[in-house]
Coordinates of C-alpha atoms in Angstrom, one line a residue:
M89 CA 60.9 -43.8 58.6
T90 CA 58.1 -44.2 61.0
E91 CA 56.2 -41.1 62.1
R92 CA 56.7 -40.0 65.6
P93 CA 53.4 -40.5 67.5
Q94 CA 51.6 -37.3 68.6
S95 CA 51.3 -36.5 72.2
V96 CA 47.8 -36.4 73.8
S97 CA 48.0 -32.6 74.1
A98 CA 49.0 -32.1 70.5
W99 CA 46.3 -34.5 69.3
L100 CA 43.6 -32.7 71.3
N101 CA 44.8 -29.3 70.3
T102 CA 44.5 -30.1 66.6
R103 CA 40.8 -31.0 67.1
L104 CA 39.9 -28.6 69.9
P105 CA 42.5 -25.9 70.4
I106 CA 41.9 -25.2 74.1
I107 CA 45.6 -25.5 75.0
S108 CA 46.8 -23.1 72.3
I109 CA 44.0 -20.6 73.1
F110 CA 44.8 -20.8 76.8
R111 CA 48.5 -20.3 76.1
R112 CA 47.8 -17.3 73.9
E113 CA 45.3 -15.6 76.2
Y114 CA 46.8 -16.4 79.6
I115 CA 50.5 -17.1 79.3
E116 CA 51.8 -15.2 76.3
F117 CA 49.2 -12.4 76.5
A118 CA 51.0 -9.0 76.3
M119 CA 50.5 -6.9 79.4
P120 CA 51.8 -3.4 80.2
R121 CA 54.9 -3.7 82.2
N122 CA 54.0 -0.7 84.4
L123 CA 50.9 -2.0 86.1
N124 CA 50.7 -1.4 89.9
Y125 CA 49.1 -3.5 92.6
L126 CA 45.7 -1.9 92.1
W127 CA 45.4 -4.2 89.0
N128 CA 45.4 -7.2 91.3
F129 CA 41.9 -6.6 92.5
G130 CA 40.3 -8.2 89.5
A131 CA 42.0 -11.5 90.4
F132 CA 40.9 -11.0 94.0
A133 CA 37.3 -10.7 92.9
V134 CA 37.5 -13.9 90.8
V135 CA 39.0 -15.9 93.7
S136 CA 36.3 -14.5 96.1
L137 CA 33.6 -15.5 93.7
M138 CA 35.0 -19.0 93.3
L139 CA 35.0 -19.5 97.1
L140 CA 31.5 -18.1 97.3
V141 CA 30.1 -20.5 94.6
L142 CA 31.8 -23.5 96.2
S143 CA 30.7 -22.7 99.8
G144 CA 27.2 -21.7 98.5
I145 CA 26.7 -25.1 96.9
F146 CA 27.6 -26.8 100.3
L147 CA 25.2 -24.4 102.2
A148 CA 22.4 -25.1 99.7
L149 CA 22.6 -28.8 100.4
N150 CA 21.7 -28.1 104.0
Y151 CA 19.3 -25.2 103.7
T152 CA 15.5 -25.3 103.7
P153 CA 13.8 -22.3 101.9
T154 CA 10.7 -22.1 104.1
I155 CA 9.8 -19.5 106.7
A156 CA 9.3 -22.3 109.3
D157 CA 12.6 -23.9 108.7
A158 CA 15.0 -21.4 107.1
F159 CA 16.4 -20.0 110.3
S160 CA 16.7 -23.3 112.1
S161 CA 18.4 -24.9 109.1
V162 CA 21.1 -22.1 109.2
E163 CA 21.5 -22.7 112.9
T164 CA 21.9 -26.4 112.2
I165 CA 24.6 -25.6 109.6
D166 CA 26.4 -23.5 112.2
R167 CA 26.1 -25.9 115.1
Q168 CA 25.7 -29.5 113.9
V169 CA 27.0 -29.9 110.4
A170 CA 30.7 -30.8 110.3
S171 CA 32.7 -27.7 109.6
G172 CA 29.4 -25.9 108.7
W173 CA 30.3 -22.9 110.7
L174 CA 33.5 -22.5 108.8
V175 CA 31.9 -22.9 105.4
R176 CA 29.2 -20.4 106.3
A177 CA 31.9 -17.9 107.6
I178 CA 33.8 -18.4 104.3
H179 CA 30.6 -17.6 102.4
M180 CA 29.7 -14.5 104.5
G181 CA 33.3 -13.3 104.5
G182 CA 33.5 -13.9 100.7
V183 CA 30.7 -11.4 100.1
S184 CA 32.5 -8.7 102.0
M185 CA 35.8 -9.5 100.2
L186 CA 34.1 -9.6 96.8
F187 CA 32.5 -6.2 97.3
A188 CA 35.7 -4.7 98.6
A189 CA 37.6 -6.0 95.6
L190 CA 34.9 -4.7 93.2
Y191 CA 34.8 -1.2 94.7
V192 CA 38.6 -0.8 94.6
H193 CA 38.6 -2.3 91.0
I194 CA 36.0 0.3 89.9
A195 CA 37.8 3.2 91.7
R196 CA 41.0 2.3 90.0
S197 CA 39.2 2.3 86.6
L198 CA 37.8 5.7 87.3
Y199 CA 41.1 7.1 88.3
Y200 CA 43.1 5.8 85.4
G201 CA 40.3 6.3 82.8
S202 CA 39.9 2.6 82.0
Y203 CA 36.3 3.3 80.9
K204 CA 37.4 5.3 77.9
A205 CA 37.5 4.2 74.2
P206 CA 38.2 1.5 73.1
R207 CA 37.3 -0.1 76.5
E208 CA 33.7 1.0 76.9
L209 CA 32.5 -2.6 76.8
V210 CA 35.0 -3.7 79.4
W211 CA 33.6 -0.9 81.7
L212 CA 29.9 -1.8 80.9
T213 CA 30.4 -5.5 81.5
G214 CA 32.2 -4.7 84.7
L215 CA 29.3 -2.6 85.9
G216 CA 26.8 -5.3 84.8
L217 CA 28.8 -7.7 87.0
L218 CA 28.5 -5.3 90.0
L219 CA 24.7 -5.1 89.5
L220 CA 24.5 -8.9 89.4
V221 CA 26.6 -9.2 92.5
M222 CA 24.3 -6.7 94.3
I223 CA 21.2 -8.6 93.3
T224 CA 22.8 -11.9 94.4
A225 CA 23.9 -10.5 97.7
F226 CA 20.5 -9.0 98.4
A227 CA 18.7 -12.2 97.6
G228 CA 21.2 -14.1 99.8
Y229 CA 20.8 -11.7 102.7
V230 CA 17.1 -12.6 102.9
L231 CA 17.7 -16.4 103.1
P232 CA 18.9 -16.7 106.8
W233 CA 15.5 -15.3 107.8
G234 CA 16.9 -13.3 110.6
Q235 CA 15.5 -9.9 111.8
M236 CA 17.6 -7.8 109.5
S237 CA 17.0 -10.2 106.6
Y238 CA 13.3 -9.7 106.9
W239 CA 13.2 -6.0 107.6
G240 CA 15.9 -5.2 105.1
A241 CA 13.9 -6.9 102.4
T242 CA 10.8 -5.1 103.6
V243 CA 12.5 -1.7 103.2
V244 CA 13.5 -2.6 99.7
I245 CA 10.1 -3.9 98.7
N246 CA 8.4 -0.8 100.1
A247 CA 10.7 1.4 98.1
V248 CA 10.0 -0.6 94.9
N249 CA 6.3 -0.2 95.6
T250 CA 6.6 3.5 95.2
V251 CA 7.6 3.3 91.6
P252 CA 4.6 4.5 89.4
L253 CA 2.9 1.9 87.2
I254 CA 5.3 -1.0 87.5
G255 CA 6.4 -0.9 91.1
K256 CA 3.5 -2.7 92.8
P257 CA 3.0 -5.4 90.0
F258 CA 6.8 -6.1 90.1
A259 CA 6.9 -6.4 93.9
S260 CA 3.8 -8.6 93.9
W261 CA 5.3 -10.8 91.2
L262 CA 8.6 -11.1 93.1
L263 CA 6.9 -11.9 96.4
G264 CA 4.2 -14.2 94.9
G265 CA 1.6 -12.5 97.1
E266 CA 1.1 -9.5 99.4
G267 CA 4.0 -10.0 101.8
L268 CA 7.2 -12.0 102.6
G269 CA 6.3 -15.6 102.9
N270 CA 7.2 -19.1 101.7
I271 CA 6.8 -18.2 98.0
A272 CA 8.9 -15.1 98.3
L273 CA 11.6 -16.9 100.3
H274 CA 11.7 -19.7 97.7
R275 CA 11.9 -17.2 94.9
F276 CA 14.8 -15.3 96.6
F277 CA 16.6 -18.7 96.9
V278 CA 16.2 -19.4 93.2
L279 CA 17.2 -15.8 92.3
H280 CA 20.3 -16.1 94.5
F281 CA 21.4 -19.3 92.7
V282 CA 20.6 -18.2 89.2
T283 CA 22.3 -14.8 89.4
A284 CA 25.3 -16.3 91.2
F285 CA 26.0 -18.6 88.2
S286 CA 25.1 -15.8 85.7
I287 CA 28.0 -13.8 87.3
I288 CA 30.4 -16.5 86.0
G289 CA 29.2 -15.9 82.4
V290 CA 29.5 -12.1 82.8
I291 CA 33.0 -12.5 84.1
A292 CA 33.9 -14.6 81.1
L293 CA 32.4 -11.8 78.8
H294 CA 34.3 -9.1 80.8
V295 CA 37.6 -10.9 80.4
A296 CA 36.9 -11.5 76.7
T297 CA 36.3 -7.8 76.0
L298 CA 39.5 -7.0 78.0
H299 CA 41.5 -9.4 75.9
V300 CA 40.2 -7.8 72.6
T301 CA 41.3 -4.3 73.6
G302 CA 44.2 -5.0 75.9
S303 CA 44.7 -3.7 79.4
N304 CA 44.9 0.0 80.3
N305 CA 47.9 1.2 82.4
P306 CA 48.6 4.0 84.9
T307 CA 49.8 6.4 82.2
G308 CA 46.6 6.0 80.2
K309 CA 48.6 5.9 77.0
E310 CA 48.4 3.1 74.5
L311 CA 51.6 1.0 74.4
T312 CA 52.8 0.5 70.9
R313 CA 56.4 -0.8 71.4
P314 CA 57.3 -4.4 72.3
H315 CA 59.6 -3.3 75.1
Q316 CA 56.6 -1.7 76.9
T317 CA 54.9 -5.0 77.5
V318 CA 55.7 -8.3 79.1
P319 CA 53.9 -11.7 78.9
F320 CA 51.2 -12.4 81.5
H321 CA 53.2 -15.4 82.7
P322 CA 55.4 -15.4 84.7
Y323 CA 55.4 -11.7 85.4
Y324 CA 51.8 -11.1 86.5
T325 CA 51.0 -14.6 87.6
T326 CA 53.6 -14.2 90.3
K327 CA 52.5 -10.7 91.1
D328 CA 48.9 -11.7 91.4
G329 CA 50.0 -14.7 93.5
L330 CA 51.8 -12.5 96.0
G331 CA 48.8 -10.2 96.2
L332 CA 46.4 -13.2 96.6
C333 CA 48.5 -14.4 99.6
L334 CA 48.0 -11.0 101.3
F335 CA 44.3 -10.9 100.3
L336 CA 43.7 -14.4 101.7
M337 CA 45.4 -13.4 104.9
V338 CA 43.0 -10.6 105.3
Y339 CA 40.1 -12.9 104.4
A340 CA 41.2 -15.5 107.0
G341 CA 41.7 -12.7 109.6
L342 CA 38.1 -11.6 108.9
I343 CA 36.7 -15.1 109.3
F344 CA 38.6 -16.1 112.4
F345 CA 39.2 -12.9 114.3
A346 CA 36.4 -10.6 113.3
P347 CA 33.3 -12.8 112.7
D348 CA 31.0 -10.1 114.1
F349 CA 31.9 -7.9 111.2
L350 CA 30.4 -10.3 108.8
T351 CA 26.8 -9.7 109.7
L352 CA 24.7 -7.8 112.3
A353 CA 23.9 -9.3 115.7
D354 CA 20.1 -8.8 115.0
N355 CA 20.4 -11.3 112.2
Y356 CA 21.1 -14.1 114.7
V357 CA 17.5 -13.6 115.9
Q358 CA 14.7 -15.2 113.9
A359 CA 12.6 -12.9 111.8
N360 CA 9.5 -11.5 113.6
P361 CA 7.1 -9.5 111.4
L362 CA 5.5 -8.1 114.6
V363 CA 8.7 -6.6 116.1
T364 CA 10.4 -3.8 114.1
P365 CA 14.1 -3.3 115.0
A366 CA 15.0 0.0 116.6
D367 CA 17.3 0.8 113.6
I368 CA 17.3 -1.1 110.4
T369 CA 20.9 -1.2 109.3
P370 CA 22.2 -2.8 106.1
E371 CA 25.5 -4.6 105.5
W372 CA 28.4 -2.3 104.9
Y373 CA 28.5 -2.9 101.2
F374 CA 24.9 -1.7 100.7
A375 CA 25.3 1.2 103.2
P376 CA 26.2 3.9 100.7
F377 CA 23.1 3.3 98.6
Y378 CA 20.9 3.0 101.8
A379 CA 22.2 6.4 102.8
I380 CA 21.2 7.8 99.5
L381 CA 17.8 6.1 99.8
R382 CA 17.2 8.0 103.1
A383 CA 18.8 11.3 102.0
V384 CA 15.5 12.8 100.9
P385 CA 12.0 12.5 102.6
S386 CA 10.4 10.9 99.5
K387 CA 10.7 7.2 99.2
L388 CA 10.4 7.4 95.4
G389 CA 12.9 10.3 95.3
G390 CA 15.4 8.3 97.4
L391 CA 15.0 5.2 95.1
V392 CA 15.6 7.4 92.0
L393 CA 18.7 8.9 93.5
A394 CA 20.0 5.5 94.6
T395 CA 19.5 3.8 91.2
G396 CA 20.7 7.0 89.4
S397 CA 24.0 6.9 91.4
I398 CA 24.8 3.6 89.6
A399 CA 23.2 4.7 86.3
V400 CA 25.6 7.6 86.0
L401 CA 28.5 5.1 86.1
F402 CA 27.2 3.5 83.0
A403 CA 27.1 6.8 81.2
T404 CA 30.7 7.8 82.3
P405 CA 32.4 6.9 79.0
W406 CA 30.2 9.5 77.3
L407 CA 30.1 12.0 80.0
D408 CA 33.9 12.2 80.0
A409 CA 34.7 12.9 76.3
S410 CA 38.3 14.1 77.1
G411 CA 41.1 12.6 75.1
V412 CA 43.2 12.2 78.2
R413 CA 42.7 9.0 80.2
S414 CA 44.6 8.9 83.4
A415 CA 43.9 11.4 86.3
R416 CA 47.7 11.5 86.7
S417 CA 47.7 13.9 83.7
R418 CA 44.5 15.7 84.7
P419 CA 45.3 18.1 87.7
L420 CA 41.7 19.0 88.4
L421 CA 40.5 15.3 88.5
R422 CA 43.5 14.4 90.6
V423 CA 41.8 16.4 93.4
A424 CA 38.2 15.8 92.5
L425 CA 38.4 12.0 92.2
P426 CA 39.8 11.4 95.8
A427 CA 36.9 13.7 97.0
L428 CA 34.5 11.5 95.1
F429 CA 35.9 8.4 96.8
L430 CA 35.7 10.2 100.1
A431 CA 32.0 11.0 99.4
F432 CA 31.3 7.3 98.8
I433 CA 33.0 6.4 102.1
V434 CA 31.0 9.1 103.9
L435 CA 27.8 7.7 102.4
G436 CA 28.8 4.2 103.7
V437 CA 29.4 5.5 107.2
A438 CA 26.2 7.5 107.1
G439 CA 24.2 4.5 106.0
L440 CA 25.2 2.6 109.1
H441 CA 23.9 5.3 111.4
S442 CA 20.4 6.7 112.1
P443 CA 19.3 9.2 109.4
N444 CA 19.3 12.3 111.6
G445 CA 21.6 15.2 112.5
V446 CA 25.1 15.2 111.1
W447 CA 24.7 11.8 109.3
L448 CA 21.7 12.9 107.4
W449 CA 23.3 16.1 106.2
S450 CA 26.6 14.3 105.5
S451 CA 24.8 11.9 103.2
R452 CA 23.0 14.8 101.4
I453 CA 26.3 16.7 100.9
A454 CA 28.0 13.5 99.7
V455 CA 25.3 12.5 97.2
T456 CA 25.1 16.1 95.9
Y457 CA 28.9 15.9 95.2
W458 CA 28.5 12.5 93.6
Y459 CA 26.0 13.8 91.0
F460 CA 27.9 17.1 90.6
Y461 CA 31.1 15.2 89.8
F462 CA 29.6 13.0 87.1
L463 CA 27.0 15.4 85.6
G464 CA 28.8 18.7 86.0
L465 CA 32.5 18.5 86.7
L466 CA 33.5 15.6 84.5
P467 CA 31.9 17.0 81.3
F468 CA 33.3 20.5 82.1
V469 CA 36.8 19.2 82.6
A470 CA 36.5 17.2 79.4
R471 CA 35.5 20.2 77.3
R472 CA 38.2 22.3 78.9
E473 CA 40.9 19.7 78.1
N474 CA 39.7 19.2 74.6
S475 CA 39.6 22.9 73.8
G476 CA 43.1 23.3 75.3
N477 CA 44.3 20.5 73.1
L478 CA 42.7 22.2 70.1
N479 CA 44.2 25.5 71.0
G480 CA 47.6 24.0 71.5
A481 CA 47.4 22.2 68.2
G482 CA 46.6 25.5 66.4
E483 CA 49.5 27.4 67.8

């Protein structure tokens, strides 16, 4: 009898098992059957990033990173390059959609305790992804060389300069001189590209760590029985697909019906170092941290508070030592966490207004609660729950 010839896929799989690995990790992979639509936002973030990378490559082909030509090259993309306005709108809208997806993704993880053992690395790689996205977005915001691009970068550089010992050398190295100029713009352009492609690697690492430990679920309890899980395909591919349709509808609505929301009007004016805007306002996704930066009179103090507000997130798995994961089973956190999310929203709104009166005090109250939650309330609740469990076990 003659042997039946191998198919191309079978031949390839015996030598490089890509197909079997993909099938195991993305088709047959066991997922909790009780996941809600908040778990879709990870897929939303990946799709947003893909659109950002593709549109960014197109924009880079038509962009000139010099202070003499940067603004005019962006105007050329908008007005003369075929469909350039659309690609740029996709790129700017993608930033907002990516940050929105990441913020919801992180909020969901906080509420359901997805940062707890054994998923600490999933949490840490996710926060590393957020930092890279923030760096990429900041570098990209400088590139159009509009008024807000220039003065927003100036505010950040001035804040970095206040850091003792390393602040001024680091700012000077980043700028390539004493101020924002051709060298600085070129370096921001390179930084924007390098970090953007680094994000892809961090996403791969984030997904890999998730597939080692498995996904958390709304109950926060580990699923040990086969009937509690379903394969990723077709159950969650269809669910993610439905969510993506709605997500892309919002994305399209933002691009076509609310383009003014994508960037500030002042950024359509070429940068002028001699004219300071009446009010330097960041994009909405940076507004919470900008509000923290301005919450105290000291520039260094504001920078410490702003960076610390992200640093406490990295420490969350160890600040919350409770054996209970989901806030559904933690009555105090079920109230405290929505208040934390509200504080973040208040900081965002305050960051878009002048730092005086009610907005200044609102940001101070909100940042105080932010630190109180992570450094005070969370460890206290964890100790209380653990002692309650021990007492219950001893009865």
